[in-house]
Coordinates of C-alpha atoms in Angstrom, one line a residue:
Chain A
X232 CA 1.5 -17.0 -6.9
X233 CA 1.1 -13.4 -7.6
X234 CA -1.1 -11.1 -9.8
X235 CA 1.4 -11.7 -12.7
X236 CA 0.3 -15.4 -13.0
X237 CA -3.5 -14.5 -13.9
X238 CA -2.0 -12.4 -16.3
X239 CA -1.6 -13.4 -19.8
X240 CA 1.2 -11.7 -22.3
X241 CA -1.2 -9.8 -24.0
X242 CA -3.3 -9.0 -21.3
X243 CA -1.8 -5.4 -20.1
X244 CA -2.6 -2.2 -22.5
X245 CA -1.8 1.1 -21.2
X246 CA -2.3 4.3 -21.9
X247 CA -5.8 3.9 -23.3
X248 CA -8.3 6.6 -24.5
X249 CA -12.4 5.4 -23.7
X250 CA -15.1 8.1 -23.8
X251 CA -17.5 6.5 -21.7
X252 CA -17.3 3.6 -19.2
X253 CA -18.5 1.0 -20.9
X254 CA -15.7 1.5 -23.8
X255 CA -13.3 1.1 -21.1
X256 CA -14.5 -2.2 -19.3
X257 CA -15.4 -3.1 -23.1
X258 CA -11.5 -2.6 -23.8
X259 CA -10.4 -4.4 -20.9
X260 CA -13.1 -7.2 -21.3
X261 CA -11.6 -8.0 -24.9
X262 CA -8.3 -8.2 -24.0
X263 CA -9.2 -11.1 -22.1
X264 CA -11.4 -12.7 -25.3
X265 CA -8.2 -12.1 -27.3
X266 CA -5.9 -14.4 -24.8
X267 CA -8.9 -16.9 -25.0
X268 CA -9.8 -16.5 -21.0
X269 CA -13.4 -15.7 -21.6
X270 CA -16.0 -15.4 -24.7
X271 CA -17.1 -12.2 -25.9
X272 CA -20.7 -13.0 -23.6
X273 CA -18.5 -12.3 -20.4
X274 CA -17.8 -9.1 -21.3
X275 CA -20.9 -8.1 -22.2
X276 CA -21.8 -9.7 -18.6
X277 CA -19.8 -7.5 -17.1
X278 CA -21.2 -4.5 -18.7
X279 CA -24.5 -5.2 -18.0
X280 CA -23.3 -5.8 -14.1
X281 CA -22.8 -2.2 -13.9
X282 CA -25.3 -0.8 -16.4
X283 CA -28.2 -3.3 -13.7
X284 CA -26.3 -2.5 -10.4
X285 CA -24.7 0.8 -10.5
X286 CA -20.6 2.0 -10.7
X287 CA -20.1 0.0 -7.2
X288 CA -17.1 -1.8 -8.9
X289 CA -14.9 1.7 -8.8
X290 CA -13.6 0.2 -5.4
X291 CA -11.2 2.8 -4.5
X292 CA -10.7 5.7 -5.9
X293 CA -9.4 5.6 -9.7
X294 CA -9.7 1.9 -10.0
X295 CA -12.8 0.1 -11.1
X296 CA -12.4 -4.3 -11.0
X297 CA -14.9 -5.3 -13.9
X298 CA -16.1 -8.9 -13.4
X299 CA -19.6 -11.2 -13.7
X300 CA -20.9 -14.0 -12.3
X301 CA -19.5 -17.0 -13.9
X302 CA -21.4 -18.5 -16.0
X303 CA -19.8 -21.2 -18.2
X304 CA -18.3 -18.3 -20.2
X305 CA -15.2 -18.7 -18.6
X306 CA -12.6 -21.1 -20.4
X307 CA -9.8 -20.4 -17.4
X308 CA -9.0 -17.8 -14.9
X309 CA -7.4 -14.7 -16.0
X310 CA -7.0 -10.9 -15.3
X311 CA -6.3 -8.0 -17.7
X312 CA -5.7 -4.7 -17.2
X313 CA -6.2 -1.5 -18.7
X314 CA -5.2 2.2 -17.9
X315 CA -6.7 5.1 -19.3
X316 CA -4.2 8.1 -18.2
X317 CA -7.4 10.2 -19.0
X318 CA -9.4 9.4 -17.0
X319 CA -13.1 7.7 -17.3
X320 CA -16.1 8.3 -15.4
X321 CA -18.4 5.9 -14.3
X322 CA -20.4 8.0 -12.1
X323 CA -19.3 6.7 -8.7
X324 CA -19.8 10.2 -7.2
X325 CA -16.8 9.4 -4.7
X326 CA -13.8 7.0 -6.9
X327 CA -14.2 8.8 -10.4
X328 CA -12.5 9.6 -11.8
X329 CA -11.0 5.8 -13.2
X330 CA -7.2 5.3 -14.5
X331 CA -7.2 1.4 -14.1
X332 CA -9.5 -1.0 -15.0
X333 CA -9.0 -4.3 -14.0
X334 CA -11.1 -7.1 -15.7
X335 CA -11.2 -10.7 -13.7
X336 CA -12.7 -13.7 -14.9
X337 CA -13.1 -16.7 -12.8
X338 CA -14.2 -20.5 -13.9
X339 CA -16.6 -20.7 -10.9
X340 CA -17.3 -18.6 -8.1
X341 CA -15.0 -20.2 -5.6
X342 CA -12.2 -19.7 -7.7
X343 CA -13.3 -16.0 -8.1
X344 CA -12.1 -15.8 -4.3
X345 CA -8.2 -16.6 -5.2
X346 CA -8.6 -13.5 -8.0
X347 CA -9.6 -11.1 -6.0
X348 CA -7.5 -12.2 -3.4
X349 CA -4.5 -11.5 -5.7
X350 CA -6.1 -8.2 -6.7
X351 CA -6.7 -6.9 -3.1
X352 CA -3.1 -7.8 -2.1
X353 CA -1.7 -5.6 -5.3
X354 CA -3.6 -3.1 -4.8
X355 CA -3.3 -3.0 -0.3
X356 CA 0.5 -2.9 -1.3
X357 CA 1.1 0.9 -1.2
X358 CA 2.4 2.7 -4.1
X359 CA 1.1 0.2 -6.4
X360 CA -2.0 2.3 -8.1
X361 CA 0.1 5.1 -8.6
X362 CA 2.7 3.0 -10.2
X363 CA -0.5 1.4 -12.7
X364 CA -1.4 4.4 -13.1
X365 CA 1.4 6.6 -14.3
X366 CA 3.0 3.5 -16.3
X367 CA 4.0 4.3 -19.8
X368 CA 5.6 1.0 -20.4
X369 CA 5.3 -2.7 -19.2
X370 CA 8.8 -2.2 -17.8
X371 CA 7.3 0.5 -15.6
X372 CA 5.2 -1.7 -13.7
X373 CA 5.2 -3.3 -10.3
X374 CA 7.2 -6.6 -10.2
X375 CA 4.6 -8.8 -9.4
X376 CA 2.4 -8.0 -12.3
X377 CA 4.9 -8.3 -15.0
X378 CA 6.9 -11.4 -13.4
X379 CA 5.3 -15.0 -13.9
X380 CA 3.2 -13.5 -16.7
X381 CA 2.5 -16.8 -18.5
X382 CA 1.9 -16.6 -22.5
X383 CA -1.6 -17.8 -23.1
X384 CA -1.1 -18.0 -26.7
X385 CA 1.6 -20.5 -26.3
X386 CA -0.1 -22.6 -23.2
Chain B
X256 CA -23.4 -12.1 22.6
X257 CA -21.8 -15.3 21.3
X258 CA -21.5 -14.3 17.8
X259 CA -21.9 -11.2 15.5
X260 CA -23.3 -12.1 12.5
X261 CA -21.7 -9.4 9.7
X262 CA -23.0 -9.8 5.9
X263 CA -21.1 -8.3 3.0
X264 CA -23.2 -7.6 -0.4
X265 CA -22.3 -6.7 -4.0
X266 CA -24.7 -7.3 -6.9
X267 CA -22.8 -10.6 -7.9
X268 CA -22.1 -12.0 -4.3
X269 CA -18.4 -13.1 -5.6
X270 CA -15.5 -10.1 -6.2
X271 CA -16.2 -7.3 -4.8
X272 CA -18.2 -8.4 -1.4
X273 CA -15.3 -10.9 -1.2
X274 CA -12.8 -8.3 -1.0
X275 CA -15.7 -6.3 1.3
X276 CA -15.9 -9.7 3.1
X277 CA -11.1 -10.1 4.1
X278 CA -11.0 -6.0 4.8
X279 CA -14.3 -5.8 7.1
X280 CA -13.0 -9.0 9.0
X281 CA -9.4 -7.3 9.9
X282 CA -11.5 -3.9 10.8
X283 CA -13.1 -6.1 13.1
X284 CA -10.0 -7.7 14.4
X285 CA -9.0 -4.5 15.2
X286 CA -11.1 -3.9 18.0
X287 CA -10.2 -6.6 19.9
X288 CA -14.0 -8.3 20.6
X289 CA -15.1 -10.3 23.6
X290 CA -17.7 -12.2 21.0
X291 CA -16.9 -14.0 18.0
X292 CA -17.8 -12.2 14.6
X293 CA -18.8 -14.1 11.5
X294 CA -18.3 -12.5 8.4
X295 CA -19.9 -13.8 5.1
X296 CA -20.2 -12.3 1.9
X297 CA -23.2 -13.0 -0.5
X298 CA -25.4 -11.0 -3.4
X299 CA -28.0 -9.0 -2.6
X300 CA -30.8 -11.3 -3.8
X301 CA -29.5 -14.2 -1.2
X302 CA -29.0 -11.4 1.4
X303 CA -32.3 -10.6 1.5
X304 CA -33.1 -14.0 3.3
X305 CA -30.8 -14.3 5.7
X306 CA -30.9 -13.4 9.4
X307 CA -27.7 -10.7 10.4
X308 CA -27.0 -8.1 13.0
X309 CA -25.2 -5.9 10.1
X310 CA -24.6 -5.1 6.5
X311 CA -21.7 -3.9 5.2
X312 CA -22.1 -2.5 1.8
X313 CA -22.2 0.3 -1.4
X314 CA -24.4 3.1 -1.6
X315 CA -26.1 1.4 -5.0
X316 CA -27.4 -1.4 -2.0
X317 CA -28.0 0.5 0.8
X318 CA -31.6 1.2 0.6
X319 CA -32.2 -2.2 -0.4
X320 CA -30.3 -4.0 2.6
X321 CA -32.2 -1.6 5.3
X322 CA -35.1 -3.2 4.9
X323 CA -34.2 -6.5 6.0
X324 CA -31.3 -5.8 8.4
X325 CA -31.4 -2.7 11.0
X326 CA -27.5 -2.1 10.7
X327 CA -26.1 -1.1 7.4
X328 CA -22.7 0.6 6.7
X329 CA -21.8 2.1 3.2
X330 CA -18.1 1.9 2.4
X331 CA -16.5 4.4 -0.1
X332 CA -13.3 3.1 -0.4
X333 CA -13.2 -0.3 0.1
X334 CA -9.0 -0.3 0.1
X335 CA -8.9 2.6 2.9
X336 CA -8.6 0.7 6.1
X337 CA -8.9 3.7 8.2
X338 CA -12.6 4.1 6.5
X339 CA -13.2 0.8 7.4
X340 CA -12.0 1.1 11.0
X341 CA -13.6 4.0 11.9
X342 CA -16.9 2.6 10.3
X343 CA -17.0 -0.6 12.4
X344 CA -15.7 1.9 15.8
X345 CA -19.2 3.5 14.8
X346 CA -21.6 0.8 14.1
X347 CA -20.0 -0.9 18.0
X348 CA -20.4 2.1 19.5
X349 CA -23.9 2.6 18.3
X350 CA -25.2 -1.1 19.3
X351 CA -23.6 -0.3 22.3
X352 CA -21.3 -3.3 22.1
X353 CA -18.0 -1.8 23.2

């Protein structure tokens, strides 16, 4: 397994533009809707996770992982990804600006663990943010994100 | 001690206190420990009524966790392992368990 295989074919866009941070985990959110990972309640889950709780998610600096409590919302695990060479604020006084937003969906909360599991081994790999961010192309990215991409429209 | 009892919190209790939960337990690793330490990671709501010797958690939770547990450490950069090192090097220190 790697980060790749939570990933579906249309669930990278880089090079973004989002005024605010809500537009950005908004954008990243409905990348997921599109490949049919999650209905367009998660996102707005994970919207209101940060509007109730605070910019805690910007985990490191110029990286923020969107994500909810499952809540039947989720048809199948999946991650997307969206960079924003930009740069949003989300008003984490030490991460902002944010280049990357991930957003991770998980069927139920023990399954959530695996996600992130992927997510913090991508992202502990060093040189791989600065590789997200800068990417201009899909081609520019590390290997395990682009390889065992599967095609969710196809599936 | 036989055990220390470590508690990470986010708002949902599943990503990010999770990925709080695998870097806080190799910090602790680090230090080599005579006792065993127990890390778990939970929401702030189901925090609130368990028993721990520390939290380990954002600034959006801190004020919050201090009133039920008498250790709480605010991470910045949840990825920087040094952070985390030196963090847990401070919190031992202080409860005078190294």
């Amino acid at each position: 397994m790697s980060i790749g295989s939570y990933i579906g074919a249309g669930g990278i866009a880089l090079g973004q533009e989002a005024r605010t941070w809500e537009e950005a985990v908004r954008q990243a959110g409905d990348l997921l809707v599109r490949e049919g990972v999650c209905d367009p309640s998660y996102v707005q889950d994970m919207v209101d996770t940060v509007r109730e709780l605070g910019p805690y998610i910007v985990v490191t600096p110029g990286v923020a992982l969107a994500h909810a409590r499952p809540k039947g919302s989720v048809a199948r695990n999946g991650i997307a990804v969206a960079t924003f060479p930009g740069g949003v604020c989300f008003g984490n006084p030490d991460n902002d600006p944010v280049y990357v937003v991930f957003a991770i969906a998980a069927v139920t909360d023990e399954e959530h663990l695996g996600l992130f599991q992927e997510v913090a081994g991508f992202l502990g790999t060093e040189g791989n943010i600065a590789l997200l961010e800068q990417a201009r192309s899909v081609a520019d990215l590390p290997a395990e994100m682009r390889e065992e991409r599967v095609d969710h429209a196809v599936a | 001690m036989q055990e220390l009892k470590v508690l990470t919190v986010c708002g949902a209790g599943v990503g990010t206190s999770t990925l709080l939960r695998m870097n806080i337990a190799d910090a602790f690793k680090s230090f080599d420990l005579p006792f065993s330490v127990k890390v778990e990671n939970t929401s702030l709501s189901r925090a609130k009524g368990t028993r721990c010797d520390l939290v380990v958690t954002f600034d959006s939770f801190a004020d919050d966790a201090r009133k039920f547990c008498p250790h709480v450490i605010t991470i910045k950069n949840l990825m920087d392992k040094q952070e985390l090192r030196d963090k847990v090097g401070a919190y031992l220190t202080e409860a005078g368990l190294i």
